Every structure is written in C-alpha cells, then in structure tokens.
C-alpha cells in the first residue's frame, strides 16, 4: 500500500514539526502495519496553538469581517474539492474505508455538507429587534446581537474524520470563531490537510490550528481545561463526553457533544417490503462504525421467525464479499484498530454468554490482509436488557429483538440510555409517523427518509449528546447572544 505524506502540525499559520521532532506511526487498519508518520505534539505545541487562536480572535477583524470569512471558507472548499483523490486515500489508509464506501460516507457527504453550510449561512441572524417598551417612566429600545463565541477546541473521532472535521471547523469559521482542531491519533492526516490547505488559501495566522499526538488525551484535556478556550465541540464516546463536561466545569466551558448511540429500527408487521426493510439493516457499511447506525432491529413477534430467515439468507448472500482493499464494489473493510477489534470480539463473546443466538459471523478474520477484520455478525433471540442490546459496540454487530405491538416497540426503542437516531417502516405513513414521534431520539428515518444531511440539524437526546451540528443550527452553536437596550 502507498505510504501517506507525513502529517504536520499547523500552528499560527505555519506548518511545523512537533517540538523536539517527536513522531508516531499511523497504523493502517487494512494491514496492521504503519502507513505513514505524524508529528507527536508536545505540551508546548498545544500551548502555542491555544495562544495563536486567542490572538487571532482578540486582535484581528476575523470575528467581524463576514465577507472575509465567507470568501476564505469558499476558497478552502475549492482546495478540498480539488484534492478529493487525496481525501479518499486518507479515508482508506487511515480510517479503513472500503472503496465502495469511501466516496459516499467519507468524502462526498462531507463536501456536500460543506456546501450546505455555505448555502444556509445567509440565514444566520446577526441582530434581532425587540422593539420599544416603557419602563421606569421612559421608553427603551432593545436589540439582541449575535456574536462568535471565541476560541473553539474541536475534538474529532476516527470513524468518518473528514465529515466530522468539516462539521465542526467550517461552522465555527463561518460563525467568526477561531479553531484548534484536534483529530484522533488514528487519523491525523485527515486533520493535517486542513492546516496545509488553509495555508494555501491564505487564512490569517491563528484562525485555524491543527494539533495531534500519539496520546489521545493530552491535547484534548489541555483544550478542555484552558480558560482561553471558550467552547469545546466533541464527537466521540459518551464516557469521554462526560469527562469533558466534568473537566470543563472549572471554567464553565460551553460544550457541544455528539456522543454514542444504540439506535433502533422498528419494522412494523404491515411493512410493504418486509424482506427489504429487514435485510437492509445488516450492519456492514464501514464495518458498523457509525454513531447513528441502526444497531438494534425490532421486528414483530408474529413475523420474528420470518425475519430470522430473511437475515440468515441475507448474511449468507453477502458472504465473503467484503474486506478487499481494491474492490470498488465492496462497502465493508476492517475496524479501525487492534484495540477496537478486541473490544468488538469481547462483545460477541458476551452476547453468547448472555444467551443470545449467533445467527451469522462472530469471528475475527486475520486471513484478510492481516488487518483488523471481523465478520458481519448478527444476534437473534436477544432481550433488550442484555448488554449487547444496551451498550454501543461500534462494530459490525446487529441485534434483533421481537416486540408485541406498537406500544411495545416504542417501549423497547426508548429503553436505552441513548437517543441519537432511529427508523420506522410501515405501510401506513400515519402509523409510522405516530411511532416516530414517540421515539425519544434526535432523528428518525420513516420508510427510508433521509434524516441526516448537511442542511439538517443533527444531534441526540439523553446520553447521545448536547446541541446540534450541521444546518443553520450547527452554525448557531458557535454564537453568543448579547442584549443591548437604550433609552429613547
């Protein structure tokens, strides 16, 4: 496999190596071998990035010069657009994306979302009048003005790194914030390219900074604790999200958190294409490494045996058509790392211990190029109280749970600490909508409706997070509200 260019830090407008010249290997999920090297940021590097972002916000016109922001964000988009091939290479080598998934989930969706941000940006309201009001024997005029929050620490995951990086960085820049992007150590190159292309676009020094290191926690914890950082935007696990809230409390840090999910797809017995609705829930796209994937399939007890037969045939038909780096027709590759592979395998073992029936898969596949491969896996005879039904596995593991009626389906779907996404399939739109409205989750796809797109707000209920990303609401996350009143 082709080696990736070295991933360098970007601080104060300069591409640079880490202080002391430290580096670490980028491990490729397909082979388990190094595919590149990245700078290993020191404490001083991170300090420099925070200071640069603070200066750029406090001492330049970036927060107030809307025309400059839009023109540079558009220029940066054009540079990314011209580098789609390189972006695809990064997604494949760093994140383990299969050829059939790299465009749709890793590059095209991110770039479409970027365009959506630019399209909705003119709708941002920078001032709102509250009109006149009498008080204290005089008249008063009142307005609200909306201003950028300040310095943003954007902490991003490894599963779809370009998509999440764009979701945070572009929204914050358009709002007038300065940004320190901290990508996951598994995918530093997809962060480093922001610095490289920002330099080409001519961004003012310190507006965009990119830091990363082998220690997954060092830079993130420094950003969370530092009072010079005004907001943390984090996508990742619920456990880390809770830690960010705890550590940010000392400085009353504002946080946006897009966290885990254990989303349920409910297929009602009157589904017009029951077989298709069931079979397409196989958790194989990008090896199931998505926070919003439907990892719980809920089917009616009256058709449960039929659903199991459909899934058994679907998994058999899918067969070994996955895990080939050079096959453009495949949508499933490895999981991100050995650690993640071992974690997923431990959940598969747990499912069998809990008494669930393994319908398909369940094994590691080291014969596929030596990387971190796990067979597409499906458990049936699952009770929603089992850990495999309650905890986010983040791998190609689907659990199938029966329900008695609509009320029971809603109960099971909501019997979760998470609430990020979900789906409902029914031959009656009214019935499906009634069920969808009762499921406590941030987005619901009814009969295959596209509920996740760059022009729509995305986020979760309960332990799935706080706030919304994408769409107009995604930009507004990075604004403060100031009320000004004066006597007339």
XYZ file of C-alpha atoms in Angstrom:
488
model
C 0.000 0.000 0.000
C 1.130 3.545 -0.752
C 2.562 5.478 2.191
C 0.809 8.675 3.238
C 2.631 12.027 3.411
C 3.872 12.955 6.870
C 1.175 14.676 8.928
C 2.478 18.001 10.273
C 1.071 20.386 12.843
C -0.362 23.758 11.811
C 0.037 26.477 14.410
C -0.136 30.241 13.990
C -0.221 29.982 10.220
C 2.830 27.734 9.987
C 3.167 24.061 9.092
C 5.670 22.614 11.515
C 7.044 19.531 13.178
C 6.486 18.860 16.856
C 8.853 20.487 19.334
C 11.703 18.057 19.799
C 10.921 16.364 16.479
C 8.840 13.582 18.009
C 6.686 11.483 15.681
C 4.451 8.424 15.845
C 3.342 5.763 13.376
C -0.056 5.889 11.701
C -1.252 2.274 11.739
C -3.273 1.174 8.723
C -6.394 -0.868 9.620
C -6.122 -2.999 6.460
C -2.712 -4.463 7.302
C -1.967 -3.508 10.901
C 1.295 -2.004 9.633
C 2.418 1.656 9.520
C 1.132 3.662 6.535
C 2.693 6.981 7.495
C 4.081 9.136 10.280
C 2.660 12.064 12.192
C 4.067 14.779 14.402
C 3.614 13.998 18.096
C 2.591 17.330 19.621
C 4.188 18.389 22.887
C 2.636 20.426 25.674
C 4.390 23.482 24.231
C 2.933 22.877 20.777
C -0.573 22.815 22.218
C 0.123 25.929 24.295
C 1.306 27.663 21.134
C -1.864 26.670 19.271
C -4.145 27.976 22.040
C -2.222 31.250 22.209
C -2.340 31.661 18.421
C -6.090 31.059 18.287
C -6.654 33.512 21.157
C -4.609 36.251 19.455
C -6.386 35.733 16.139
C -9.766 36.134 17.803
C -8.903 39.013 20.115
C -6.554 41.076 17.931
C -7.807 40.740 14.335
C -11.020 41.522 12.479
C -11.781 37.830 11.863
C -14.807 37.820 14.254
C -16.390 40.825 12.486
C -15.307 40.528 8.854
C -18.065 38.357 7.432
C -17.058 38.859 3.784
C -13.502 37.714 4.508
C -14.745 34.624 6.327
C -17.096 33.553 3.555
C -14.519 34.115 0.817
C -11.821 32.116 2.609
C -14.177 29.275 3.584
C -15.236 29.081 -0.073
C -11.604 29.123 -1.204
C -10.793 26.355 1.259
C -13.730 24.341 -0.076
C -12.365 24.700 -3.615
C -8.957 23.432 -2.489
C -10.518 20.436 -0.748
C -12.641 19.771 -3.822
C -9.504 19.713 -5.955
C -7.957 17.183 -3.541
C -10.792 14.628 -3.457
C -8.439 11.874 -4.582
C -6.091 12.552 -1.699
C -9.008 12.731 0.724
C -10.139 9.305 -0.466
C -6.641 7.906 0.054
C -6.590 9.257 3.609
C -10.013 7.752 4.362
C -8.954 4.375 3.010
C -5.499 4.157 4.601
C -6.199 5.883 7.928
C -9.865 5.082 8.650
C -10.049 1.734 6.845
C -12.802 2.780 4.437
C -13.665 0.310 1.684
C -13.671 1.580 -1.892
C -17.444 1.323 -2.157
C -17.913 3.408 0.996
C -15.159 5.987 0.750
C -16.927 8.392 -1.584
C -20.416 8.286 -0.151
C -19.669 8.338 3.575
C -16.216 9.845 3.801
C -15.742 12.402 1.031
C -18.947 13.195 -0.864
C -21.117 13.560 2.231
C -18.542 15.841 3.872
C -18.181 18.040 0.811
C -21.945 18.202 0.291
C -22.306 19.242 3.925
C -19.725 21.976 3.410
C -21.795 23.344 0.515
C -24.894 23.149 2.695
C -23.216 25.285 5.359
C -22.380 27.926 2.756
C -25.956 27.795 1.448
C -27.614 28.270 4.855
C -25.108 30.817 6.159
C -27.018 33.833 4.720
C -29.910 32.822 7.006
C -27.839 33.489 10.137
C -29.467 36.306 12.100
C -26.872 38.714 13.457
C -29.323 41.162 15.030
C -32.909 40.990 16.247
C -35.106 43.874 17.364
C -37.315 43.517 20.430
C -38.925 46.919 19.806
C -39.783 49.620 22.265
C -41.017 49.166 25.810
C -41.907 51.589 28.549
C -40.370 51.246 31.971
C -39.218 53.448 34.842
C -41.139 56.356 33.321
C -39.342 56.287 29.962
C -39.184 54.417 26.667
C -36.490 51.877 25.885
C -35.322 50.327 22.604
C -33.968 46.741 22.772
C -31.943 44.633 20.345
C -30.144 41.324 20.541
C -26.872 40.916 18.674
C -25.298 37.559 17.939
C -21.532 37.278 18.178
C -18.992 34.461 17.796
C -18.244 32.561 20.992
C -14.467 32.856 20.640
C -11.823 30.137 20.556
C -13.169 26.655 19.736
C -11.491 23.364 20.548
C -12.777 20.823 18.020
C -12.066 17.248 19.150
C -12.945 14.714 16.467
C -13.124 10.901 16.092
C -11.600 8.409 13.683
C -14.637 6.757 12.093
C -15.633 9.405 9.485
C -12.948 12.011 10.173
C -13.421 14.334 7.199
C -17.180 14.543 7.711
C -16.875 15.414 11.400
C -13.916 17.763 10.886
C -15.917 19.702 8.294
C -18.997 19.714 10.520
C -17.129 21.476 13.312
C -14.417 23.556 11.645
C -16.476 25.088 8.832
C -19.394 26.019 11.114
C -17.066 27.619 13.666
C -15.170 29.585 11.000
C -18.345 30.901 9.387
C -19.618 31.992 12.809
C -16.436 34.027 13.309
C -14.623 31.782 15.775
C -11.029 30.677 15.651
C -10.371 26.945 15.839
C -7.954 24.405 17.240
C -8.693 21.091 15.542
C -7.591 18.002 17.467
C -8.185 14.865 15.354
C -7.908 11.334 16.701
C -4.405 9.818 16.689
C -5.631 7.091 14.310
C -6.496 9.675 11.619
C -4.125 12.648 11.969
C -3.673 13.097 8.222
C -7.317 13.998 7.734
C -6.747 16.814 10.215
C -3.334 17.845 8.925
C -4.749 18.517 5.464
C -6.879 21.303 6.983
C -3.711 23.086 8.015
C -1.936 22.502 4.734
C -4.816 23.767 2.599
C -5.628 26.637 4.981
C -2.081 27.856 4.424
C -2.642 27.717 0.661
C -5.969 29.533 0.997
C -4.352 32.394 2.902
C -6.142 32.195 6.230
C -4.868 34.735 8.777
C -2.380 33.203 11.229
C -4.047 31.505 14.186
C -7.556 31.318 12.737
C -7.105 27.586 12.059
C -4.705 25.462 14.093
C -4.256 21.680 13.966
C -2.600 19.609 16.698
C -2.456 15.871 17.290
C -0.352 13.316 19.075
C 0.022 9.674 19.992
C -1.506 10.348 23.414
C -5.227 10.509 22.659
C -5.986 12.551 25.793
C -3.161 15.100 26.142
C -4.248 17.789 23.695
C -7.935 17.291 24.364
C -7.594 17.708 28.114
C -5.459 20.812 27.690
C -8.100 22.362 25.435
C -10.910 21.465 27.835
C -9.173 22.858 30.917
C -7.675 26.028 29.441
C -9.709 29.200 30.199
C -8.559 30.740 26.893
C -10.682 28.167 25.036
C -14.328 29.257 25.080
C -16.123 26.227 23.625
C -15.410 22.541 23.140
C -17.075 20.730 20.250
C -16.599 16.992 20.698
C -17.758 13.923 18.808
C -16.982 10.557 20.358
C -17.950 8.201 23.136
C -20.375 9.086 25.894
C -17.775 8.264 28.536
C -15.301 10.800 27.154
C -18.108 13.320 26.697
C -18.947 13.092 30.390
C -15.285 13.587 31.263
C -15.171 16.708 29.081
C -18.188 18.127 30.941
C -16.524 17.386 34.279
C -13.170 18.877 33.343
C -14.726 21.893 31.637
C -16.833 22.754 34.671
C -13.969 24.593 36.359
C -14.027 27.248 33.633
C -17.776 26.881 32.922
C -16.766 25.716 29.473
C -19.503 25.745 26.884
C -19.736 22.313 25.251
C -21.301 20.723 22.209
C -21.307 16.931 22.492
C -22.291 14.441 19.790
C -21.935 11.111 21.539
C -22.854 7.448 21.241
C -25.918 5.653 20.018
C -27.767 2.350 20.163
C -30.388 3.262 17.615
C -33.395 1.081 16.879
C -35.032 0.416 13.542
C -38.651 -0.642 14.034
C -40.149 -2.708 11.205
C -43.911 -2.978 11.704
C -45.839 -6.024 10.513
C -47.602 -4.052 7.752
C -44.333 -3.042 6.058
C -44.880 -3.029 2.296
C -41.479 -4.628 1.720
C -40.789 -6.516 4.916
C -37.911 -8.548 3.472
C -36.101 -5.463 2.184
C -36.654 -3.477 5.380
C -35.220 -6.325 7.425
C -32.331 -7.317 5.163
C -31.020 -3.786 4.624
C -30.439 -3.438 8.372
C -27.402 -5.727 8.129
C -24.637 -3.801 9.876
C -21.919 -3.964 7.242
C -21.389 -0.452 5.828
C -17.963 0.767 7.095
C -17.962 -2.229 9.461
C -20.772 -0.689 11.520
C -18.528 2.126 12.774
C -21.094 4.893 12.905
C -22.752 6.561 15.869
C -26.125 6.820 14.085
C -26.281 3.294 12.621
C -29.335 1.159 13.436
C -27.683 -1.470 15.600
C -30.954 -2.761 17.108
C -33.523 -4.252 14.729
C -37.008 -4.510 16.231
C -39.435 -6.820 14.415
C -42.940 -8.049 15.340
C -43.142 -11.313 17.273
C -45.699 -12.506 14.723
C -43.074 -12.316 11.966
C -39.946 -12.979 14.026
C -39.139 -16.381 12.535
C -39.649 -14.907 9.065
C -37.269 -12.070 9.909
C -34.615 -14.500 11.140
C -34.863 -16.490 7.905
C -34.545 -13.313 5.843
C -31.451 -12.231 7.747
C -29.854 -15.667 7.583
C -30.233 -15.632 3.794
C -29.046 -12.018 3.529
C -25.865 -12.660 5.512
C -25.209 -15.828 3.517
C -25.694 -13.921 0.284
C -23.339 -11.174 1.480
C -20.880 -13.966 2.162
C -17.216 -13.074 1.789
C -17.868 -10.040 -0.385
C -16.014 -7.697 1.942
C -12.516 -6.876 3.132
C -10.851 -6.479 -0.298
C -8.905 -3.204 -0.435
C -9.023 -2.964 -4.231
C -12.639 -3.970 -4.873
C -14.792 -0.903 -5.749
C -17.995 -2.853 -5.181
C -17.358 -3.526 -1.502
C -18.624 -1.364 1.357
C -17.052 -3.118 4.351
C -13.439 -3.170 5.424
C -11.699 -3.575 8.776
C -12.418 -1.892 12.093
C -10.039 0.913 12.969
C -7.526 -0.784 15.278
C -6.492 -3.898 17.122
C -7.921 -2.414 20.306
C -11.294 -1.863 18.645
C -11.246 -5.349 17.135
C -10.638 -6.888 20.538
C -13.411 -4.758 22.036
C -15.942 -5.882 19.424
C -14.911 -9.517 19.793
C -15.378 -9.250 23.548
C -18.975 -8.094 22.984
C -19.596 -11.012 20.638
C -18.369 -13.400 23.342
C -20.552 -11.589 25.876
C -23.624 -11.970 23.659
C -23.170 -15.723 23.567
C -22.659 -15.782 27.346
C -25.869 -13.789 27.803
C -27.820 -16.437 25.887
C -28.346 -14.727 22.538
C -28.150 -16.886 19.409
C -25.407 -16.147 16.903
C -27.165 -16.168 13.541
C -24.169 -15.128 11.440
C -20.497 -14.235 11.734
C -18.828 -13.720 15.061
C -15.188 -14.347 14.223
C -12.038 -12.361 13.506
C -10.648 -12.811 10.008
C -6.871 -12.368 10.120
C -6.654 -14.100 6.734
C -7.864 -10.872 5.097
C -4.628 -8.916 4.587
C -3.581 -9.249 8.222
C -5.548 -6.257 9.450
C -8.384 -5.774 11.919
C -11.228 -7.696 10.302
C -14.375 -9.039 11.961
C -17.090 -10.969 10.138
C -20.504 -9.328 9.694
C -22.285 -10.548 12.821
C -25.929 -10.911 13.808
C -27.502 -11.984 17.112
C -31.124 -13.116 17.406
C -33.141 -14.207 20.453
C -31.961 -11.017 22.120
C -33.632 -9.442 25.117
C -33.338 -5.671 25.317
C -31.906 -5.930 28.832
C -28.792 -7.719 27.549
C -25.605 -5.671 27.439
C -25.243 -6.302 23.711
C -28.597 -4.523 23.306
C -27.823 -1.669 25.684
C -24.170 -0.802 25.063
C -22.637 0.732 21.959
C -20.424 -1.876 20.281
C -19.282 0.243 17.314
C -18.637 -2.659 15.014
C -20.472 -4.938 12.546
C -22.791 -6.457 15.159
C -26.590 -6.308 14.758
C -29.005 -7.449 17.481
C -32.590 -8.474 16.634
C -35.358 -8.068 19.209
C -39.050 -9.050 18.923
C -41.940 -6.826 20.013
C -45.665 -7.441 20.569
C -47.305 -4.263 19.275
C -46.575 -0.590 18.567
C -46.537 0.333 22.248
C -44.081 -2.456 22.991
C -41.848 -1.405 20.082
C -41.737 2.179 21.360
C -41.016 0.952 24.876
C -38.083 -1.161 23.704
C -36.689 1.605 21.477
C -36.834 4.089 24.363
C -35.488 1.619 26.920
C -31.959 2.860 26.266
C -29.662 5.472 27.712
C -29.063 6.670 24.150
C -31.246 8.615 21.735
C -29.342 9.561 18.596
C -31.117 8.082 15.590
C -33.736 5.526 14.599
C -36.015 4.227 11.892
C -39.612 3.131 11.371
C -41.010 1.107 8.439
C -44.743 0.692 7.864
C -47.263 0.503 5.053
C -49.158 3.321 6.757
C -47.414 6.677 6.864
C -49.730 7.891 9.614
C -48.913 4.869 11.753
C -45.176 5.194 11.122
C -45.254 8.903 11.967
C -47.154 8.221 15.171
C -44.472 5.735 16.248
C -41.628 8.038 15.149
C -42.977 10.913 17.231
C -42.950 8.733 20.344
C -39.350 7.532 19.993
C -37.036 9.726 22.073
C -34.244 10.272 19.627
C -32.676 13.132 17.695
C -33.535 11.887 14.199
C -35.858 9.252 12.778
C -35.993 7.869 9.240
C -39.545 6.914 8.256
C -39.770 4.451 5.357
C -36.206 5.229 4.319
C -36.471 9.023 4.572
C -33.113 10.858 4.597
C -32.987 12.387 8.075
C -29.231 13.071 8.118
C -27.916 15.702 5.685
C -25.778 18.813 5.808
C -28.722 21.193 5.787
C -30.396 19.470 8.766
C -29.542 19.773 12.469
C -28.064 16.557 13.858
C -27.706 15.543 17.483
C -29.181 13.406 20.196
C -31.307 13.041 23.295
C -30.184 11.679 26.662
C -26.663 10.199 26.675
C -26.298 10.804 22.939
C -25.285 14.388 23.460
C -25.965 18.093 23.836
C -26.566 20.546 20.993
C -26.858 20.183 17.237
C -24.377 20.025 14.371
C -24.961 20.831 10.687
C -27.565 23.105 9.179
C -28.288 26.617 10.393
C -28.463 25.336 13.965
C -24.940 23.944 13.612
C -23.560 27.419 12.905
C -25.640 28.988 15.669
C -23.981 26.659 18.216
C -20.933 28.911 17.885
C -22.737 32.196 18.616
C -23.365 34.126 21.819
C -26.418 36.326 22.443
C -25.904 39.891 23.676
C -28.862 42.108 24.601
C -28.437 45.889 24.222
C -31.056 48.401 25.412
C -31.044 52.193 25.413
C -33.337 54.989 26.482
C -35.159 56.849 23.752
